CSV table of C-alpha atoms and ligand atoms in Angstrom, one decimal:
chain,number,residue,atom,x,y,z
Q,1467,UNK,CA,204.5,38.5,96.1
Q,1468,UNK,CA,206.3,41.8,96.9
Q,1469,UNK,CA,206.2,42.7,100.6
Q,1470,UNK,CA,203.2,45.7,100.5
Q,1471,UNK,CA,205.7,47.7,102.8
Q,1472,UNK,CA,205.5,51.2,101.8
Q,1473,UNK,CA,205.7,52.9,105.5
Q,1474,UNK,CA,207.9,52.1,108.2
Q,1475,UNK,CA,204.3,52.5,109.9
Q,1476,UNK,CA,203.1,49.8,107.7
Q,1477,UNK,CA,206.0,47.2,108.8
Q,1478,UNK,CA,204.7,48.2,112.3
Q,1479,UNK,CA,201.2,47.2,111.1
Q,1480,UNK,CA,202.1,44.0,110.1
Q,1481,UNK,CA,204.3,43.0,112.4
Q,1482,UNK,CA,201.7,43.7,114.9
Q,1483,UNK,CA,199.8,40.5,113.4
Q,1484,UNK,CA,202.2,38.5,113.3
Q,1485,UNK,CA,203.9,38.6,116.4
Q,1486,UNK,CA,202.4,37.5,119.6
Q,1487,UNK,CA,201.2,40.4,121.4
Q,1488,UNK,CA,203.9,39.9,124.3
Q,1489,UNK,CA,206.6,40.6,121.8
Q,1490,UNK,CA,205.1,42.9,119.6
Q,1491,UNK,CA,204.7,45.0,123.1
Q,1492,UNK,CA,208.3,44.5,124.4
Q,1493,UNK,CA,209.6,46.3,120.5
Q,1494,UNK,CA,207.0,48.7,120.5
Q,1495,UNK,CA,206.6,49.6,124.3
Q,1496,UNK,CA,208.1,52.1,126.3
Q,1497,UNK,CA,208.6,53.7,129.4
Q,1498,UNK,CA,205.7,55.3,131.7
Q,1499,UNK,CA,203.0,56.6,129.3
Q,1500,UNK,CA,204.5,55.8,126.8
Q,1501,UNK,CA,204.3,59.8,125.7
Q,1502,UNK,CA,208.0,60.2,124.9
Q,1503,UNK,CA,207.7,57.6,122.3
Q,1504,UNK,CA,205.0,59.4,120.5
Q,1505,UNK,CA,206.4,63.0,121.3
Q,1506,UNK,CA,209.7,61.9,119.5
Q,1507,UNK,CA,208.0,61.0,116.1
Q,1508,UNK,CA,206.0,64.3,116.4
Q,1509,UNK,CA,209.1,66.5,117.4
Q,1510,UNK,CA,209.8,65.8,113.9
Q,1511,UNK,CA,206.6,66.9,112.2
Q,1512,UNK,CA,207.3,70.6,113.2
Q,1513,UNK,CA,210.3,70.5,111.5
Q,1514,UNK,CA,209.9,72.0,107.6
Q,1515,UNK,CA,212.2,71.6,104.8
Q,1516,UNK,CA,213.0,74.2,102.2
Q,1517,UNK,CA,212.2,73.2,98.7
Q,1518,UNK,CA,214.3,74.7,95.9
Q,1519,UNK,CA,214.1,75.0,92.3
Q,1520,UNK,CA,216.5,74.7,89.5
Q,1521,UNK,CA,219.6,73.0,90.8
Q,1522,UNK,CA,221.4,70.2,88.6
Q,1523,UNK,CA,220.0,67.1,91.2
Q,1524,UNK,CA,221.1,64.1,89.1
Q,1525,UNK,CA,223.4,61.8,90.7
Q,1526,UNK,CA,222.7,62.2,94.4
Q,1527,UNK,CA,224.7,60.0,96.7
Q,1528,UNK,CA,223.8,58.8,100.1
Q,1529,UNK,CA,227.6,57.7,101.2
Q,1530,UNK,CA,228.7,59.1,104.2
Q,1531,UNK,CA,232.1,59.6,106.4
Q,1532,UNK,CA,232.6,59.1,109.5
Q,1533,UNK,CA,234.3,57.9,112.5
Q,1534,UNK,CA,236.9,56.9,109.8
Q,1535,UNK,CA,234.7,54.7,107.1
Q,1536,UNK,CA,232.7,55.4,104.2
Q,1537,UNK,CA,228.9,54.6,104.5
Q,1538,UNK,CA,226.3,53.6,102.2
Q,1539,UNK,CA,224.5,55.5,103.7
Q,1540,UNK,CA,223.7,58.1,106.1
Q,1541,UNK,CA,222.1,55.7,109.1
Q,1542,UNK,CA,222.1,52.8,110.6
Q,1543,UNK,CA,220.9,49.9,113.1
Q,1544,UNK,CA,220.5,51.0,116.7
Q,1545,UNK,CA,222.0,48.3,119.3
Q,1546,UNK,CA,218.8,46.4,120.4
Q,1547,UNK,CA,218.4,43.5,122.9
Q,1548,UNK,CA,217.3,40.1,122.1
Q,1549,UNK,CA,216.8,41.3,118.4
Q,1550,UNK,CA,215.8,37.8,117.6
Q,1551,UNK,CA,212.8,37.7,119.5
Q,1552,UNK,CA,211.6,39.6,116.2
Q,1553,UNK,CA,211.6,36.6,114.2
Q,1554,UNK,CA,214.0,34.1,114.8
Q,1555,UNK,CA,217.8,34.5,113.0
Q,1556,UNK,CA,216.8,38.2,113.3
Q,1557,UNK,CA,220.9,39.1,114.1
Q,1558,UNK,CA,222.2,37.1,111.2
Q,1559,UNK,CA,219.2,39.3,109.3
Q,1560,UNK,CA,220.4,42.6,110.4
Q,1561,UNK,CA,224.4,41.4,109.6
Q,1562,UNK,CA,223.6,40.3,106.5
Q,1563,UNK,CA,221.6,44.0,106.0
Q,1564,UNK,CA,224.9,45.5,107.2
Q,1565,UNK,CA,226.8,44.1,105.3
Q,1566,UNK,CA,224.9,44.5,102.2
Q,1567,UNK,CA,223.8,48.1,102.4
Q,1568,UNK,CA,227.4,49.1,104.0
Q,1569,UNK,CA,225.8,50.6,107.2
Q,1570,UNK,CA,226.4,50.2,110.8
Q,1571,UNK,CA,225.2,47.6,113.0
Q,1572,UNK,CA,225.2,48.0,116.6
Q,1573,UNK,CA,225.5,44.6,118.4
Q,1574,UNK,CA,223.2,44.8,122.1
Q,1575,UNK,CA,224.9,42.9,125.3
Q,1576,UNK,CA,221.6,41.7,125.9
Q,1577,UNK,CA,222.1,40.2,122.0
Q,1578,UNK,CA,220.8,36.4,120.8
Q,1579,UNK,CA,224.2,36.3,119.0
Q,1580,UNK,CA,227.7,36.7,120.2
Q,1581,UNK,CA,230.3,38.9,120.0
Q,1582,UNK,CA,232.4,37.0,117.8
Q,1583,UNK,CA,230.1,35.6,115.8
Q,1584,UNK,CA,228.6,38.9,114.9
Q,1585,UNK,CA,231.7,40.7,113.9
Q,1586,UNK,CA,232.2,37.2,111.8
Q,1587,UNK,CA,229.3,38.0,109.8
Q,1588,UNK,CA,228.9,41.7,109.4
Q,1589,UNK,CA,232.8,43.1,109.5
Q,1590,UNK,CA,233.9,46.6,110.6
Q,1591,UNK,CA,230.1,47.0,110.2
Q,1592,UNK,CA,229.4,45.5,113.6
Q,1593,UNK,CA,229.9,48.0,116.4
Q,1594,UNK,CA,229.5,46.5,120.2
Q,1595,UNK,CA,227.2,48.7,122.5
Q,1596,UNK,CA,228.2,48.0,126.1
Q,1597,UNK,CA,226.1,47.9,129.0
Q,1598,UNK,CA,227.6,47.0,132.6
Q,1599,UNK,CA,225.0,44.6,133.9
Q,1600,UNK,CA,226.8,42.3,137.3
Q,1601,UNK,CA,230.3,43.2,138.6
Q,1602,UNK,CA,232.7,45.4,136.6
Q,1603,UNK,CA,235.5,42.6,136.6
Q,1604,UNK,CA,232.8,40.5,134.4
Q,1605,UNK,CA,231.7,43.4,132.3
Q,1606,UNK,CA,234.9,43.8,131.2
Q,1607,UNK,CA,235.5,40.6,129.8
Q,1608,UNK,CA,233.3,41.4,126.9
Q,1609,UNK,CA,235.5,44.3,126.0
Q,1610,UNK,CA,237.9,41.9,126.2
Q,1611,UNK,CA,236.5,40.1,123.8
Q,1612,UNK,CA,234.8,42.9,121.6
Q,1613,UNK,CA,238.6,43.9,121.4
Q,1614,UNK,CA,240.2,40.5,120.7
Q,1615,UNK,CA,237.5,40.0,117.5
Q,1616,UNK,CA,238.3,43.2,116.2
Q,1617,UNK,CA,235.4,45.8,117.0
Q,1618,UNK,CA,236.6,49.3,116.1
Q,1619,UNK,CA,233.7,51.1,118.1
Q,1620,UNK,CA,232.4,50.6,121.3
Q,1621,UNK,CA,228.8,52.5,122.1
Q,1622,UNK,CA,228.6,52.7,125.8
Q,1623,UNK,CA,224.9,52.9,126.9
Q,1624,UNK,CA,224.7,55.3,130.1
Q,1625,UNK,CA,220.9,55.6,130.4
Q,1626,UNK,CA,219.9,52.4,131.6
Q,1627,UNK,CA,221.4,52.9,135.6
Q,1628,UNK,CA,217.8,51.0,135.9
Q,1629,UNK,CA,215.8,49.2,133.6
Q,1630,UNK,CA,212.2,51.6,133.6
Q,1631,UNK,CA,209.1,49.9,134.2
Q,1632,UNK,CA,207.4,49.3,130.8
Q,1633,UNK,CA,203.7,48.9,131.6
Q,1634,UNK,CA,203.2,46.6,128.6
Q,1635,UNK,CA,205.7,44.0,129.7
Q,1636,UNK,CA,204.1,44.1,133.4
Q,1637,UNK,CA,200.9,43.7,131.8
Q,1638,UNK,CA,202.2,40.6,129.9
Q,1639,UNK,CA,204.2,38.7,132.4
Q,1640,UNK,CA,207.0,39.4,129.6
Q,1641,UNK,CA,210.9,38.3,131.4
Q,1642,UNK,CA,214.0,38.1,130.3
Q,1643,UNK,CA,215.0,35.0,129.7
Q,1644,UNK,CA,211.3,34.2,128.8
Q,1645,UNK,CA,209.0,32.8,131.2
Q,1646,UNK,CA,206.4,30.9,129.2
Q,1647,UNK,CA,203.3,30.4,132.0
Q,1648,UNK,CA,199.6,29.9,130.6
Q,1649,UNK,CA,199.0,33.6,129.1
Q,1650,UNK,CA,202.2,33.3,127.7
Q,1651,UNK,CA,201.3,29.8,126.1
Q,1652,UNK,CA,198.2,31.3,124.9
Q,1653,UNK,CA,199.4,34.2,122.8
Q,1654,UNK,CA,201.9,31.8,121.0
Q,1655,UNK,CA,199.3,29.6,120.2
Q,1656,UNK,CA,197.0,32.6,118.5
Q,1657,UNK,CA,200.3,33.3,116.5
Q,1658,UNK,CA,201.9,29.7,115.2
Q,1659,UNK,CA,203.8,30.6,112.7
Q,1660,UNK,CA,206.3,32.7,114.8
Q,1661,UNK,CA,206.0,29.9,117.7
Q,1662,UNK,CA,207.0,27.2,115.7
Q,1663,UNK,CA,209.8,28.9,113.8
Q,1664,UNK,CA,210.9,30.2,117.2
Q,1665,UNK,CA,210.6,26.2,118.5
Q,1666,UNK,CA,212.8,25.0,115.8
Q,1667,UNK,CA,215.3,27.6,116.4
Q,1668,UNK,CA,215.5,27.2,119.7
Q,1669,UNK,CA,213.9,30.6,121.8
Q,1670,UNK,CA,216.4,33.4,122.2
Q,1671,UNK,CA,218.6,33.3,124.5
Q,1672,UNK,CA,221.1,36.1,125.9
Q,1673,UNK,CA,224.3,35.0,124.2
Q,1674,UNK,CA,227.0,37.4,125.6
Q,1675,UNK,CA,225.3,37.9,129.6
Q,1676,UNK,CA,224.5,34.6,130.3
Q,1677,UNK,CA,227.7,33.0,130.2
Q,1678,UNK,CA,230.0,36.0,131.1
Q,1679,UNK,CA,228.0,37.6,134.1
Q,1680,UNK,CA,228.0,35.4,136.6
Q,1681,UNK,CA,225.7,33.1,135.2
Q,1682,UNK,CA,222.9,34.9,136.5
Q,1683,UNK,CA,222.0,37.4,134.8
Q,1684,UNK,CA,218.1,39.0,135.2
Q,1685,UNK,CA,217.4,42.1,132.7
Q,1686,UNK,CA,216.4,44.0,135.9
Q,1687,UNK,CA,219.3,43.8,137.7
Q,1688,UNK,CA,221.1,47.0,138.4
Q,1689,UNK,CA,223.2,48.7,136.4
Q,1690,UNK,CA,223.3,51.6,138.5
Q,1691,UNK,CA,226.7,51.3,139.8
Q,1692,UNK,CA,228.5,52.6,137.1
Q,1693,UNK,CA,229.7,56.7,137.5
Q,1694,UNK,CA,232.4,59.3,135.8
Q,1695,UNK,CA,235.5,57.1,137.5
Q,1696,UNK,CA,234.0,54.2,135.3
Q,1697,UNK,CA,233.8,56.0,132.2
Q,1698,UNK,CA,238.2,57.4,132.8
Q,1699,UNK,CA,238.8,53.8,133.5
Q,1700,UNK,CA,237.0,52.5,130.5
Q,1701,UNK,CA,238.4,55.2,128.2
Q,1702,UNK,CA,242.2,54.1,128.8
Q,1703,UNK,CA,241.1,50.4,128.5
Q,1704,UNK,CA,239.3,50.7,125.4
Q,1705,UNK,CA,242.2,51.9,122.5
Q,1706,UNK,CA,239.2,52.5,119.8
Q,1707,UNK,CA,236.8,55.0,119.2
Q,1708,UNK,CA,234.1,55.4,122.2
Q,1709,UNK,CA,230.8,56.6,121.8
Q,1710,UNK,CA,228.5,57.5,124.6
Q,1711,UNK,CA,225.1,57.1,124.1
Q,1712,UNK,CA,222.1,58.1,126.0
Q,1713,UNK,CA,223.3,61.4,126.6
Q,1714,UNK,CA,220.0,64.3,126.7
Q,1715,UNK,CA,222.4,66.5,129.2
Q,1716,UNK,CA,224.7,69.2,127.5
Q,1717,UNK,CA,226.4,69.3,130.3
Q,1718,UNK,CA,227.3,65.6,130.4
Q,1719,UNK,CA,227.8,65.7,127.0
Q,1720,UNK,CA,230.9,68.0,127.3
Q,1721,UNK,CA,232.4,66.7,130.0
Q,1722,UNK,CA,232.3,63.6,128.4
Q,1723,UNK,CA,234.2,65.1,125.5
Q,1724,UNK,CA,236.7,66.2,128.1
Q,1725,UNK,CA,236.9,62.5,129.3
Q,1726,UNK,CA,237.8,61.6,126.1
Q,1727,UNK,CA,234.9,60.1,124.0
Q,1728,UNK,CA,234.9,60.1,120.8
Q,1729,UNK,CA,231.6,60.8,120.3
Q,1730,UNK,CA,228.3,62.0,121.3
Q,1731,UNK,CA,225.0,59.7,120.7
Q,1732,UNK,CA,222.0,61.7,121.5
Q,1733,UNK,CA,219.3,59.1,122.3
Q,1734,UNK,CA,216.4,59.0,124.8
Q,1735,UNK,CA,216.4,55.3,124.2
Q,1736,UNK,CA,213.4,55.6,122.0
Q,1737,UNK,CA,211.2,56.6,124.8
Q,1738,UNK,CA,211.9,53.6,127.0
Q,1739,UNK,CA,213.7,55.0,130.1
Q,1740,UNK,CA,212.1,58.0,130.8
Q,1741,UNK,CA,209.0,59.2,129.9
Q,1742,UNK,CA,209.5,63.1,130.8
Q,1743,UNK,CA,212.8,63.4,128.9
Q,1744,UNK,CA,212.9,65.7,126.1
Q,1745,UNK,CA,213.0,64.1,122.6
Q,1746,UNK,CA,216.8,64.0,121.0
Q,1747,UNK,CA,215.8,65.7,118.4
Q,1748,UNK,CA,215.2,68.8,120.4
Q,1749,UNK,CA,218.3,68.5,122.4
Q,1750,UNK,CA,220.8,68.0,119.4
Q,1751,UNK,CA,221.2,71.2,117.7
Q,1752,UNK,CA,222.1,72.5,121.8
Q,1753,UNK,CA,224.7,69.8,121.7
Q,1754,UNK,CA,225.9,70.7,118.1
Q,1755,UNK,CA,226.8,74.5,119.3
Q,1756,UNK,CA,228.2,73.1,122.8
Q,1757,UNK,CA,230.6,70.2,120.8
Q,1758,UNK,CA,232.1,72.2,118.4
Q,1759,UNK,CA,231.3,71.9,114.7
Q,1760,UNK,CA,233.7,68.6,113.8
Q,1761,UNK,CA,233.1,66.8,117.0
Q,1762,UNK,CA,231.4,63.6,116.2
Q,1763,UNK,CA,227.4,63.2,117.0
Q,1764,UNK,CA,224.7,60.3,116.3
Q,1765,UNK,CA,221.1,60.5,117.0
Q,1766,UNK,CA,218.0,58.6,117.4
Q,1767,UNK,CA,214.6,58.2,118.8
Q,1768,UNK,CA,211.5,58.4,116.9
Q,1769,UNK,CA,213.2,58.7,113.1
Q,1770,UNK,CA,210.5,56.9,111.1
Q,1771,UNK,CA,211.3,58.3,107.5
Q,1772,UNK,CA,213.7,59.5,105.1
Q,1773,UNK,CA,212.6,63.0,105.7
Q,1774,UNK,CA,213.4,63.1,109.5
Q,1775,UNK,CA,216.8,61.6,108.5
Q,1776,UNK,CA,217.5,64.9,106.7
Q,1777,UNK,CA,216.2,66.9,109.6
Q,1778,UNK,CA,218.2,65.2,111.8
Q,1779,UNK,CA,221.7,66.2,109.8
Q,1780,UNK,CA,220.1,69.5,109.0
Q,1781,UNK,CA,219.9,69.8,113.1
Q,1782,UNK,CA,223.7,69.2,113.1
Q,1783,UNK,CA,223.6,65.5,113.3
Q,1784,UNK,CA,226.5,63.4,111.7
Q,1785,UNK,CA,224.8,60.0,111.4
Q,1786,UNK,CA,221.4,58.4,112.7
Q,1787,UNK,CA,220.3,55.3,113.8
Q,1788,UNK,CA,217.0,53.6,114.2
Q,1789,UNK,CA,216.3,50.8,116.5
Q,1790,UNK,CA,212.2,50.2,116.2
Q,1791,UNK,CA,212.0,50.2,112.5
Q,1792,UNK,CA,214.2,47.6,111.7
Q,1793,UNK,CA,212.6,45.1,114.3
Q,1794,UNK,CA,209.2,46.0,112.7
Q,1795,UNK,CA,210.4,45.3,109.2
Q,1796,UNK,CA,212.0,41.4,110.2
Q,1797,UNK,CA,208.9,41.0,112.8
Q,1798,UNK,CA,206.6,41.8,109.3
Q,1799,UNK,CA,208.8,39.7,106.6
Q,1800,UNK,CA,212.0,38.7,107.7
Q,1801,UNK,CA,214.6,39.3,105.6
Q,1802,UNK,CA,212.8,40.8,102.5
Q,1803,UNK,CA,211.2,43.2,105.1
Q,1804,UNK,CA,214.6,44.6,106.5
Q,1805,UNK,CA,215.7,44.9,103.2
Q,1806,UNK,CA,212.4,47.0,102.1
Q,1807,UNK,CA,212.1,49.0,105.1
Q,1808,UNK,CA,216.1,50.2,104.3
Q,1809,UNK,CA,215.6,50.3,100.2
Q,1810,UNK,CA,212.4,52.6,101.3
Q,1811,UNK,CA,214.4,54.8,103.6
Q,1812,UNK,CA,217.0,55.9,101.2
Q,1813,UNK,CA,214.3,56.5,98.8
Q,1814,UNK,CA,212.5,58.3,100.8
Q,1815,UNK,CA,215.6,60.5,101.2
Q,1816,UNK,CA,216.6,60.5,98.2
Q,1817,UNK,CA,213.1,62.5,97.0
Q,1818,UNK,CA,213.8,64.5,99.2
Q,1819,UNK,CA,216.8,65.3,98.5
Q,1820,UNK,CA,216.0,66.3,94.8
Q,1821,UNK,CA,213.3,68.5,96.4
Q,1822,UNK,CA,215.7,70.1,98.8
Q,1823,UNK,CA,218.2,70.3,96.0
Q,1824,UNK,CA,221.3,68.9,97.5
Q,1825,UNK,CA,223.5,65.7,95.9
Q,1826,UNK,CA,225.2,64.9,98.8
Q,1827,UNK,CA,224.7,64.2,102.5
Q,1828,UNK,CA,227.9,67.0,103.5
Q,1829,UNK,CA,225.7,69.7,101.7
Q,1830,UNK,CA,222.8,68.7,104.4
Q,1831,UNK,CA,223.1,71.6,107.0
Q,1832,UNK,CA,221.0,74.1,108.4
Q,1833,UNK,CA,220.3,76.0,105.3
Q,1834,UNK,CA,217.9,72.9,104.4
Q,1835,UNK,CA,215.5,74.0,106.9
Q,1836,UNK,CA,212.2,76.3,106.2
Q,1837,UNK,CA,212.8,79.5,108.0
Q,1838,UNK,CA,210.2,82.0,108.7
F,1149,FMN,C1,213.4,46.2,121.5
F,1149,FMN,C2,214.5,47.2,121.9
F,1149,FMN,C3,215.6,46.8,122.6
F,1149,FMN,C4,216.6,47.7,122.9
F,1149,FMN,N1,217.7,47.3,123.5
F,1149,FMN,C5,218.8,48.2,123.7
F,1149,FMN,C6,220.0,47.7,124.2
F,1149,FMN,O1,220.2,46.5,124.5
F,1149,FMN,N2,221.0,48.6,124.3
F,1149,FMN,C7,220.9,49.9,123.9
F,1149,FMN,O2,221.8,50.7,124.1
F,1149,FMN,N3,219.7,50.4,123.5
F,1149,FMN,C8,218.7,49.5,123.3
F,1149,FMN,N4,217.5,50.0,122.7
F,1149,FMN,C9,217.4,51.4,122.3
F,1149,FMN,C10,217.8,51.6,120.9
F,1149,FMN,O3,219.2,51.4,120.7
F,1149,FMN,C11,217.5,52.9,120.3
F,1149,FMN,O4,218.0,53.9,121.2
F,1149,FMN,C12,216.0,53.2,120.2
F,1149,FMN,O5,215.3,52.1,119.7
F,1149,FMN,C13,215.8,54.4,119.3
F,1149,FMN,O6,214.5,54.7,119.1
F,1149,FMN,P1,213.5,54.2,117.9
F,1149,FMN,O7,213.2,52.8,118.2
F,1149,FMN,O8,212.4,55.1,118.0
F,1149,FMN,O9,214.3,54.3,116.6
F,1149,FMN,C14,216.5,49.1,122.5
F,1149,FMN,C15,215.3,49.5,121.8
F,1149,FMN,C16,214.3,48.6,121.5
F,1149,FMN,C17,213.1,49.0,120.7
């Protein structure tokens, strides 16, 4: 039977079922009130495209350069922590996706897989996003290793300097590593299927922390320690291309630039760190104009569709990522559902493309955008 998945929204829906509600919250949860999350999918409803009529749109192409590779296409898989907490052998799911559809996957610290073994399975495709979580010397040894497998970009998260409270989690007792106590116990039962697959697979562990930071490694420990001394150290440690993400300050931004990063990832962390930020969408096209044309920018938070994927280029993007989405779609049907979820994204913008009347993601720029 085909996967009924015609929505990101309907991945969501059934992923909802079939995950116990403790994990199901942790994926779709955020920070506060959780009114960032919602504010950055309706940031991009606002937005209008400009149809056009008459223009030759037969054989449009989604492949897209940058930072040195050709894409598939024109997004990819946001770094996301214990991925596999979606359905068990959720990383091999997203490398094998990578791989296949020639798009980016960004590998969490706080991953079920490691290092190596991920940039075994998905290539150049696998891109490590580094969070300093313990002592510096220790954080440094996954770059170490991240450099010795052969990782060509590093994403270095700066918006976590403390995990935010995510009233979900609280609610369900939800640690990391797992603490399984009678509600815990409770909401696997009512959801079998997932419990047993995640029994026989053993349940996920932190592959990279646990055995390189100290061996004691709690998702809330501080991270705060880091600061712009960090970032000159890391940049002449790390000979590849550096990308900072979590960045909603212009400011930041370009002295970032000045510090040497190779590029700017615009992220709010999909609503999870702090609720009051502004959504990326409406900080990108001020970081376009204060980066320069040709300097190299991602974004996410809140992209749900083909359609916001062209917004997001026409708003001076270079390449988007989506974290949520992609946990939905294995948390709803493993595998077939990842695969879906992306075959139904680069429809989606591929309709729209023919709509907007461009055949090919370089002609994507402002001039795609409704303008009164
Ligand atoms: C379950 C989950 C875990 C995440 N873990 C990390 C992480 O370990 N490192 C990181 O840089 N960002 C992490 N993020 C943030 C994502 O990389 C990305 O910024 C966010 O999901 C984008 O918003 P979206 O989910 O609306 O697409 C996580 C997001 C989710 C949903």
């Amino acid at each position: 039977m085909p996967s009924q998945i015609f929505t990101v929204e309907d991945a969501r829906v059934k992923a909802k079922r079939r995950l116990p509600k403790m994990v199901f919250d942790y994926i779709d949860g955020a920070a506060g009130r959780e009114l960032l999350a919602s504010e950055n999918i309706s940031a991009f409803e606002s937005i209008k495209l400009q149809p056009r009529a008459l223009i030759n749109v037969e054989g449009r192409t989604q492949t897209k350069s940058f930072l040195g590779k050709d894409w598939g296409l024109p997004f990819g898989i946001a770094p996301m922590g214990m991925c596999n907490l979606a359905w068990p052998g959720a990383d091999e799911m997203l490398a094998k996706a990578a791989t296949e559809y020639n798009i980016p996957l960004g590998l969490s610290t706080m991953a079920s897989s490691t290092i190596e073994q991920t940039r075994e399975r998905a290539g150049e495709n696998a891109w490590f996003q580094f969070y300093v979580s313990g002592s510096k010397e220790s954080a440094m040894k996954l770059i170490d290793r991240a450099a010795a497998s052969g990782y060509k970009n590093l994403i270095f998260t700066v918006d976590v300097p403390h995990v935010a409270p995510r009233v979900r989690d609280m609610r369900n007792g939800f640690k990391a590593p797992l603490k399984i106590g009678p509600k815990q116990f409770v909401d696997f039962a009512l959801h079998p299927q997932w419990s047993i697959s995640s029994l026989l697979r053993g349940i996920p562990s932190l592959a990279n922390v646990e055995t390189e930071v100290d061996g004691q490694f709690k998702r809330e420990s501080g991270r705060g320690g880091i600061d712009w001394d960090f970032l000159d150290y890391l940049r002449s440690y790390w000979p590849h291309n550096l990308i900072i993400k979590g960045v909603l300050s212009v400011e930041d931004a370009v002295r970032m630039k000045q510090a040497g990063a190779d590029g700017i990832y615009v992220s709010n962390h999909g609503g999870r760190q702090l609720d009051s930020a502004p959504s990326s969408i409406a900080v990108l096209p001020l970081m376009r104009t204060a980066l320069g044309t040709d300097y190299p920018i991602i974004i996410d938070s809140g992209i749900r569709d083909g359609e916001s994927i062209i917004k997001a280029l026409a708003y001076g993007a270079d390449f988007v990522m989506m974290g949520r989405p992609f946990s939905y779609a294995i948390g709803a049907d493993g595998q077939r559902g990842l695969e879906t979820v992306i075959e139904l994204l680069a429809d989606q913008i591929s309709a729209a493309m023919a709509q907007i009347g461009v055949t090919e993601m370089n002609s994507i720029d402002e001039n795609v955008l409704f303008q009164k």
